[in-house]
Amino acid sequence: MIEISELEINRIVIHRVHKKTDSDEFGFAEYSENLFTFGALELETLKSRIGTAFSKAKRFFKLEIAKSDDNSFYGYSRSIKNADNDRFLDLSKSISDLLAMSHNKKTIPAGLLLILDGFLHRKHFVLVIKAELQEAFTIKEFNNQKLIELVNDLFLSPAKDFYKIGFIIEDTNNLTPPNDIYSCYMYDDNFSSGKRDLAEYFYNEFLGFQTNRNDKLVTKRFKDDLFQFIETNVASFEDKRGLKNALNTLYRENTTGIINPQEFAETHFPENLLRLFGSEVGSNYPTSFTKDLTLVERSLTRGQIKLVDDLKIEGPLDAIDNVSISSGQNFDFERLRMQIENGEIRQVITIKTE
């Protein structure tokens, strides 16, 4: 756990990043030319807000550095460590340009980008925060007091949440370079268990991080991908339910803490499905991974049955297991009548389709 209370913040600068327009390939950055100064109380509030964000396990993730060239976020962060204030400002502008270039879709909102550096237990770090901004404005049009009020509202108000945070810090790990000497993290306030991944434009295109080795995300993705594979390629309703329950059972009861996707497939799929699994799902999970149920824990106690189109039945697994689906073709209506009369079936639902 990162001890936010021990953060020593050295310098802060705030730039504005605009969204992409129809005529441009991506957004553009509007720079501040001076360091930003928080008061002592505001600085402690900022640290507290960062700490609150980092404590949210379902939105805070340890990632790995994928882009490590000199012109990457990692490269600029390393250069910031021994930079004087003028050089820090120049490097911060380059970082804001990276974010602007990641704004390659009009749906990505503009915002303020706060960039700060400092030390945690003598280890240098760089932290960036993007706060989305609805109203249009130009930084240079704001006098210092108005900018302070805006920053207080976006970054310090308890009614506001951070949207995205990137954090990179010197750290020794038994990983391949450059992850052997740095650790990196991301907080995404807009992430939920219903989403497949964090905001790719931010973690990948801007920060140059990768998510494919984060156990929380991989555990969730494999479950989602396998459920979709089963739904698409298994015909029988009972077979679908049995395979999904088998994965839920593996997630709940596996005591080794290690999930082997290929082993699961070989155990449960016939040869034709096994080959298809390898090309459509297994290729994305070539190795075992450590189980982390943070993002899927609730779904392991609930089930879902897809009916037609977007119509679904969802509820506790125990209740869902008592639901059966039969098609109208070759249906034994006399047997159904007897099951209703003797109480074996409590309710029948019919779906009319065009």
PDB file of C-alpha atoms in Angstrom, residues 137-315:
ATOM      1  CA  PHE A 137     -11.923  28.444 -20.874  1.00  0.00           C
ATOM      2  CA  THR A 138      -8.374  29.532 -21.575  1.00  0.00           C
ATOM      3  CA  ILE A 139      -5.811  29.278 -18.794  1.00  0.00           C
ATOM      4  CA  LYS A 140      -4.195  32.619 -19.554  1.00  0.00           C
ATOM      5  CA  GLU A 141      -7.560  34.368 -19.240  1.00  0.00           C
ATOM      6  CA  PHE A 142      -7.731  33.408 -15.570  1.00  0.00           C
ATOM      7  CA  ASN A 143      -6.059  35.493 -12.928  1.00  0.00           C
ATOM      8  CA  ASN A 144      -4.336  33.511 -10.215  1.00  0.00           C
ATOM      9  CA  GLN A 145      -7.234  33.700  -7.771  1.00  0.00           C
ATOM     10  CA  LYS A 146      -9.762  32.351 -10.278  1.00  0.00           C
ATOM     11  CA  LEU A 147      -7.440  29.527 -11.217  1.00  0.00           C
ATOM     12  CA  ILE A 148      -6.993  28.651  -7.540  1.00  0.00           C
ATOM     13  CA  GLU A 149     -10.782  28.570  -7.126  1.00  0.00           C
ATOM     14  CA  LEU A 150     -11.131  26.331 -10.175  1.00  0.00           C
ATOM     15  CA  VAL A 151      -8.414  23.963  -8.963  1.00  0.00           C
ATOM     16  CA  ASN A 152      -9.942  23.825  -5.500  1.00  0.00           C
ATOM     17  CA  ASP A 153     -13.284  22.901  -7.031  1.00  0.00           C
ATOM     18  CA  LEU A 154     -11.901  20.238  -9.379  1.00  0.00           C
ATOM     19  CA  PHE A 155      -9.208  18.665  -7.226  1.00  0.00           C
ATOM     20  CA  LEU A 156     -10.051  19.390  -3.616  1.00  0.00           C
ATOM     21  CA  SER A 157     -13.832  19.454  -3.266  1.00  0.00           C
ATOM     22  CA  PRO A 158     -15.204  16.298  -1.587  1.00  0.00           C
ATOM     23  CA  ALA A 159     -18.146  16.511  -3.988  1.00  0.00           C
ATOM     24  CA  LYS A 160     -15.787  15.926  -6.914  1.00  0.00           C
ATOM     25  CA  ASP A 161     -13.986  12.743  -7.823  1.00  0.00           C
ATOM     26  CA  PHE A 162     -10.722  12.443  -9.652  1.00  0.00           C
ATOM     27  CA  TYR A 163     -11.231  11.024 -13.084  1.00  0.00           C
ATOM     28  CA  LYS A 164      -7.802   9.629 -13.960  1.00  0.00           C
ATOM     29  CA  ILE A 165      -4.500   9.399 -12.078  1.00  0.00           C
ATOM     30  CA  GLY A 166      -1.167   8.076 -13.305  1.00  0.00           C
ATOM     31  CA  PHE A 167       1.630   7.380 -10.825  1.00  0.00           C
ATOM     32  CA  ILE A 168       5.197   6.225 -11.452  1.00  0.00           C
ATOM     33  CA  ILE A 169       7.805   5.741  -8.725  1.00  0.00           C
ATOM     34  CA  GLU A 170      11.308   4.394  -8.341  1.00  0.00           C
ATOM     35  CA  ASP A 171      11.021   0.855  -7.037  1.00  0.00           C
ATOM     36  CA  THR A 172      13.044  -2.350  -7.200  1.00  0.00           C
ATOM     37  CA  ASN A 173      11.215  -5.363  -8.632  1.00  0.00           C
ATOM     38  CA  ASN A 174      12.089  -8.806  -9.965  1.00  0.00           C
ATOM     39  CA  LEU A 175      10.746  -7.891 -13.385  1.00  0.00           C
ATOM     40  CA  THR A 176      12.156  -7.140 -16.800  1.00  0.00           C
ATOM     41  CA  PRO A 177      13.459  -3.604 -17.504  1.00  0.00           C
ATOM     42  CA  PRO A 178      12.290  -0.933 -16.977  1.00  0.00           C
ATOM     43  CA  ASN A 179       9.846  -2.461 -14.500  1.00  0.00           C
ATOM     44  CA  ASP A 180      12.766  -3.729 -12.431  1.00  0.00           C
ATOM     45  CA  ILE A 181      13.525  -0.189 -11.242  1.00  0.00           C
ATOM     46  CA  TYR A 182      10.129   1.543 -11.466  1.00  0.00           C
ATOM     47  CA  SER A 183       6.556   0.699 -10.460  1.00  0.00           C
ATOM     48  CA  CYS A 184       3.532   2.307 -12.049  1.00  0.00           C
ATOM     49  CA  TYR A 185      -0.134   2.620 -11.127  1.00  0.00           C
ATOM     50  CA  MET A 186      -3.378   4.041 -12.446  1.00  0.00           C
ATOM     51  CA  TYR A 187      -6.623   5.145 -10.854  1.00  0.00           C
ATOM     52  CA  ASP A 188      -9.679   5.374 -13.121  1.00  0.00           C
ATOM     53  CA  ASP A 189     -12.752   6.850 -11.463  1.00  0.00           C
ATOM     54  CA  ASN A 190     -14.914   5.873 -14.436  1.00  0.00           C
ATOM     55  CA  PHE A 191     -13.988   2.195 -14.274  1.00  0.00           C
ATOM     56  CA  SER A 192     -16.555  -0.334 -13.068  1.00  0.00           C
ATOM     57  CA  SER A 193     -16.801  -4.119 -13.005  1.00  0.00           C
ATOM     58  CA  GLY A 194     -19.097  -3.866 -16.006  1.00  0.00           C
ATOM     59  CA  LYS A 195     -16.229  -2.590 -18.157  1.00  0.00           C
ATOM     60  CA  ARG A 196     -13.608  -4.794 -19.765  1.00  0.00           C
ATOM     61  CA  ASP A 197     -10.634  -2.481 -19.306  1.00  0.00           C
ATOM     62  CA  LEU A 198      -9.413   0.844 -18.015  1.00  0.00           C
ATOM     63  CA  ALA A 199      -9.498   3.861 -20.331  1.00  0.00           C
ATOM     64  CA  GLU A 200      -7.016   2.763 -22.989  1.00  0.00           C
ATOM     65  CA  TYR A 201      -6.291   6.240 -24.273  1.00  0.00           C
ATOM     66  CA  PHE A 202      -5.043   7.191 -20.797  1.00  0.00           C
ATOM     67  CA  TYR A 203      -3.125   4.138 -19.570  1.00  0.00           C
ATOM     68  CA  ASN A 204      -1.694   3.054 -22.920  1.00  0.00           C
ATOM     69  CA  GLU A 205      -1.486   5.935 -25.358  1.00  0.00           C
ATOM     70  CA  PHE A 206      -0.753   8.621 -22.768  1.00  0.00           C
ATOM     71  CA  LEU A 207       1.062   6.865 -19.923  1.00  0.00           C
ATOM     72  CA  GLY A 208       2.526   4.009 -21.974  1.00  0.00           C
ATOM     73  CA  PHE A 209       1.451   1.388 -19.425  1.00  0.00           C
ATOM     74  CA  GLN A 210      -0.035  -2.061 -20.020  1.00  0.00           C
ATOM     75  CA  THR A 211      -2.818  -3.863 -18.153  1.00  0.00           C
ATOM     76  CA  ASN A 212      -2.414  -7.451 -19.369  1.00  0.00           C
ATOM     77  CA  ARG A 213      -0.494  -8.573 -16.291  1.00  0.00           C
ATOM     78  CA  ASN A 214      -2.761  -7.095 -13.671  1.00  0.00           C
ATOM     79  CA  ASP A 215      -4.347 -10.060 -11.889  1.00  0.00           C
ATOM     80  CA  LYS A 216      -7.593  -8.246 -11.050  1.00  0.00           C
ATOM     81  CA  LEU A 217      -8.189  -7.330 -14.680  1.00  0.00           C
ATOM     82  CA  VAL A 218      -7.008 -10.649 -16.145  1.00  0.00           C
ATOM     83  CA  THR A 219      -9.226 -12.613 -13.745  1.00  0.00           C
ATOM     84  CA  LYS A 220     -12.225 -10.564 -14.833  1.00  0.00           C
ATOM     85  CA  ARG A 221     -11.397 -10.603 -18.559  1.00  0.00           C
ATOM     86  CA  PHE A 222     -10.954 -14.370 -18.698  1.00  0.00           C
ATOM     87  CA  LYS A 223     -14.309 -14.931 -17.001  1.00  0.00           C
ATOM     88  CA  ASP A 224     -16.053 -12.474 -19.343  1.00  0.00           C
ATOM     89  CA  ASP A 225     -14.357 -13.866 -22.455  1.00  0.00           C
ATOM     90  CA  LEU A 226     -15.085 -17.471 -21.554  1.00  0.00           C
ATOM     91  CA  PHE A 227     -18.729 -16.751 -20.757  1.00  0.00           C
ATOM     92  CA  GLN A 228     -19.108 -15.034 -24.129  1.00  0.00           C
ATOM     93  CA  PHE A 229     -17.368 -17.935 -25.879  1.00  0.00           C
ATOM     94  CA  ILE A 230     -19.726 -20.413 -24.220  1.00  0.00           C
ATOM     95  CA  GLU A 231     -22.771 -18.302 -25.015  1.00  0.00           C
ATOM     96  CA  THR A 232     -21.786 -18.084 -28.696  1.00  0.00           C
ATOM     97  CA  ASN A 233     -20.542 -21.622 -29.353  1.00  0.00           C
ATOM     98  CA  VAL A 234     -22.490 -23.965 -27.066  1.00  0.00           C
ATOM     99  CA  ALA A 235     -25.993 -24.793 -28.292  1.00  0.00           C
ATOM    100  CA  SER A 236     -27.652 -26.488 -25.321  1.00  0.00           C
ATOM    101  CA  PHE A 237     -28.970 -24.283 -22.525  1.00  0.00           C
ATOM    102  CA  GLU A 238     -28.061 -26.890 -19.899  1.00  0.00           C
ATOM    103  CA  ASP A 239     -24.536 -27.265 -21.330  1.00  0.00           C
ATOM    104  CA  LYS A 240     -24.062 -23.506 -21.219  1.00  0.00           C
ATOM    105  CA  ARG A 241     -25.183 -23.386 -17.615  1.00  0.00           C
ATOM    106  CA  GLY A 242     -22.986 -26.333 -16.647  1.00  0.00           C
ATOM    107  CA  LEU A 243     -19.839 -24.813 -18.195  1.00  0.00           C
ATOM    108  CA  LYS A 244     -20.431 -21.408 -16.636  1.00  0.00           C
ATOM    109  CA  ASN A 245     -21.045 -22.994 -13.246  1.00  0.00           C
ATOM    110  CA  ALA A 246     -17.818 -24.980 -13.645  1.00  0.00           C
ATOM    111  CA  LEU A 247     -15.825 -21.778 -14.085  1.00  0.00           C
ATOM    112  CA  ASN A 248     -17.610 -20.109 -11.169  1.00  0.00           C
ATOM    113  CA  THR A 249     -16.786 -23.134  -9.030  1.00  0.00           C
ATOM    114  CA  LEU A 250     -13.132 -22.999 -10.101  1.00  0.00           C
ATOM    115  CA  TYR A 251     -12.954 -19.324  -9.193  1.00  0.00           C
ATOM    116  CA  ARG A 252     -14.628 -19.839  -5.817  1.00  0.00           C
ATOM    117  CA  GLU A 253     -13.022 -23.099  -4.709  1.00  0.00           C
ATOM    118  CA  ASN A 254      -9.567 -23.193  -6.286  1.00  0.00           C
ATOM    119  CA  THR A 255      -7.145 -23.238  -3.359  1.00  0.00           C
ATOM    120  CA  THR A 256      -3.875 -22.888  -5.267  1.00  0.00           C
ATOM    121  CA  GLY A 257      -4.662 -19.312  -6.271  1.00  0.00           C
ATOM    122  CA  ILE A 258      -3.595 -20.100  -9.845  1.00  0.00           C
ATOM    123  CA  ILE A 259      -5.962 -20.325 -12.824  1.00  0.00           C
ATOM    124  CA  ASN A 260      -4.810 -22.301 -15.868  1.00  0.00           C
ATOM    125  CA  PRO A 261      -7.075 -21.403 -18.850  1.00  0.00           C
ATOM    126  CA  GLN A 262      -5.794 -24.230 -21.067  1.00  0.00           C
ATOM    127  CA  GLU A 263      -6.308 -26.815 -18.339  1.00  0.00           C
ATOM    128  CA  PHE A 264      -9.894 -25.665 -17.814  1.00  0.00           C
ATOM    129  CA  ALA A 265     -10.596 -25.910 -21.539  1.00  0.00           C
ATOM    130  CA  GLU A 266      -9.045 -29.377 -21.870  1.00  0.00           C
ATOM    131  CA  THR A 267     -11.092 -30.592 -18.918  1.00  0.00           C
ATOM    132  CA  HIS A 268     -14.462 -29.272 -20.061  1.00  0.00           C
ATOM    133  CA  PHE A 269     -14.505 -28.816 -23.848  1.00  0.00           C
ATOM    134  CA  PRO A 270     -14.835 -31.475 -26.566  1.00  0.00           C
ATOM    135  CA  GLU A 271     -12.145 -31.513 -29.258  1.00  0.00           C
ATOM    136  CA  ASN A 272     -13.958 -29.241 -31.716  1.00  0.00           C
ATOM    137  CA  LEU A 273     -14.613 -26.585 -29.060  1.00  0.00           C
ATOM    138  CA  LEU A 274     -11.097 -26.950 -27.683  1.00  0.00           C
ATOM    139  CA  ARG A 275      -9.579 -25.973 -31.020  1.00  0.00           C
ATOM    140  CA  LEU A 276     -11.945 -23.008 -31.324  1.00  0.00           C
ATOM    141  CA  PHE A 277     -11.195 -21.960 -27.760  1.00  0.00           C
ATOM    142  CA  GLY A 278      -7.480 -21.918 -28.560  1.00  0.00           C
ATOM    143  CA  SER A 279      -7.881 -19.478 -31.422  1.00  0.00           C
ATOM    144  CA  GLU A 280     -10.597 -17.238 -29.989  1.00  0.00           C
ATOM    145  CA  VAL A 281      -9.823 -17.139 -26.259  1.00  0.00           C
ATOM    146  CA  GLY A 282      -6.799 -19.212 -25.265  1.00  0.00           C
ATOM    147  CA  SER A 283      -4.378 -17.220 -27.429  1.00  0.00           C
ATOM    148  CA  ASN A 284      -5.086 -14.195 -25.218  1.00  0.00           C
ATOM    149  CA  TYR A 285      -4.239 -16.191 -22.071  1.00  0.00           C
ATOM    150  CA  PRO A 286      -1.129 -18.209 -23.004  1.00  0.00           C
ATOM    151  CA  THR A 287      -0.017 -18.686 -19.392  1.00  0.00           C
ATOM    152  CA  SER A 288      -1.598 -19.274 -15.998  1.00  0.00           C
ATOM    153  CA  PHE A 289      -2.465 -16.262 -13.882  1.00  0.00           C
ATOM    154  CA  THR A 290      -2.917 -15.535 -10.202  1.00  0.00           C
ATOM    155  CA  LYS A 291      -6.579 -15.408  -9.202  1.00  0.00           C
ATOM    156  CA  ASP A 292      -7.783 -12.068  -7.831  1.00  0.00           C
ATOM    157  CA  LEU A 293     -11.551 -11.940  -7.298  1.00  0.00           C
ATOM    158  CA  THR A 294     -11.790  -8.223  -6.489  1.00  0.00           C
ATOM    159  CA  LEU A 295     -13.724  -7.365  -9.662  1.00  0.00           C
ATOM    160  CA  VAL A 296     -15.761 -10.585  -9.996  1.00  0.00           C
ATOM    161  CA  GLU A 297     -16.667 -11.484  -6.424  1.00  0.00           C
ATOM    162  CA  ARG A 298     -20.270 -10.305  -6.685  1.00  0.00           C
ATOM    163  CA  SER A 299     -20.814 -12.005 -10.043  1.00  0.00           C
ATOM    164  CA  LEU A 300     -19.821 -15.371  -8.528  1.00  0.00           C
ATOM    165  CA  THR A 301     -22.970 -15.294  -6.396  1.00  0.00           C
ATOM    166  CA  ARG A 302     -25.267 -14.172  -9.189  1.00  0.00           C
ATOM    167  CA  GLY A 303     -26.226 -15.733 -12.498  1.00  0.00           C
ATOM    168  CA  GLN A 304     -27.568 -14.528 -15.789  1.00  0.00           C
ATOM    169  CA  ILE A 305     -29.530 -16.240 -18.548  1.00  0.00           C
ATOM    170  CA  LYS A 306     -29.729 -14.696 -21.989  1.00  0.00           C
ATOM    171  CA  LEU A 307     -33.117 -15.233 -23.614  1.00  0.00           C
ATOM    172  CA  VAL A 308     -33.635 -13.430 -26.916  1.00  0.00           C
ATOM    173  CA  ASP A 309     -32.086 -10.231 -28.230  1.00  0.00           C
ATOM    174  CA  ASP A 310     -31.216  -8.081 -25.184  1.00  0.00           C
ATOM    175  CA  LEU A 311     -33.647  -9.824 -22.831  1.00  0.00           C
ATOM    176  CA  LYS A 312     -31.993 -11.466 -19.812  1.00  0.00           C
ATOM    177  CA  ILE A 313     -32.906 -13.061 -16.505  1.00  0.00           C
ATOM    178  CA  GLU A 314     -30.551 -12.257 -13.633  1.00  0.00           C
ATOM    179  CA  GLY A 315     -30.570 -13.206  -9.971  1.00  0.00           C
TER     180      GLY A 315
END
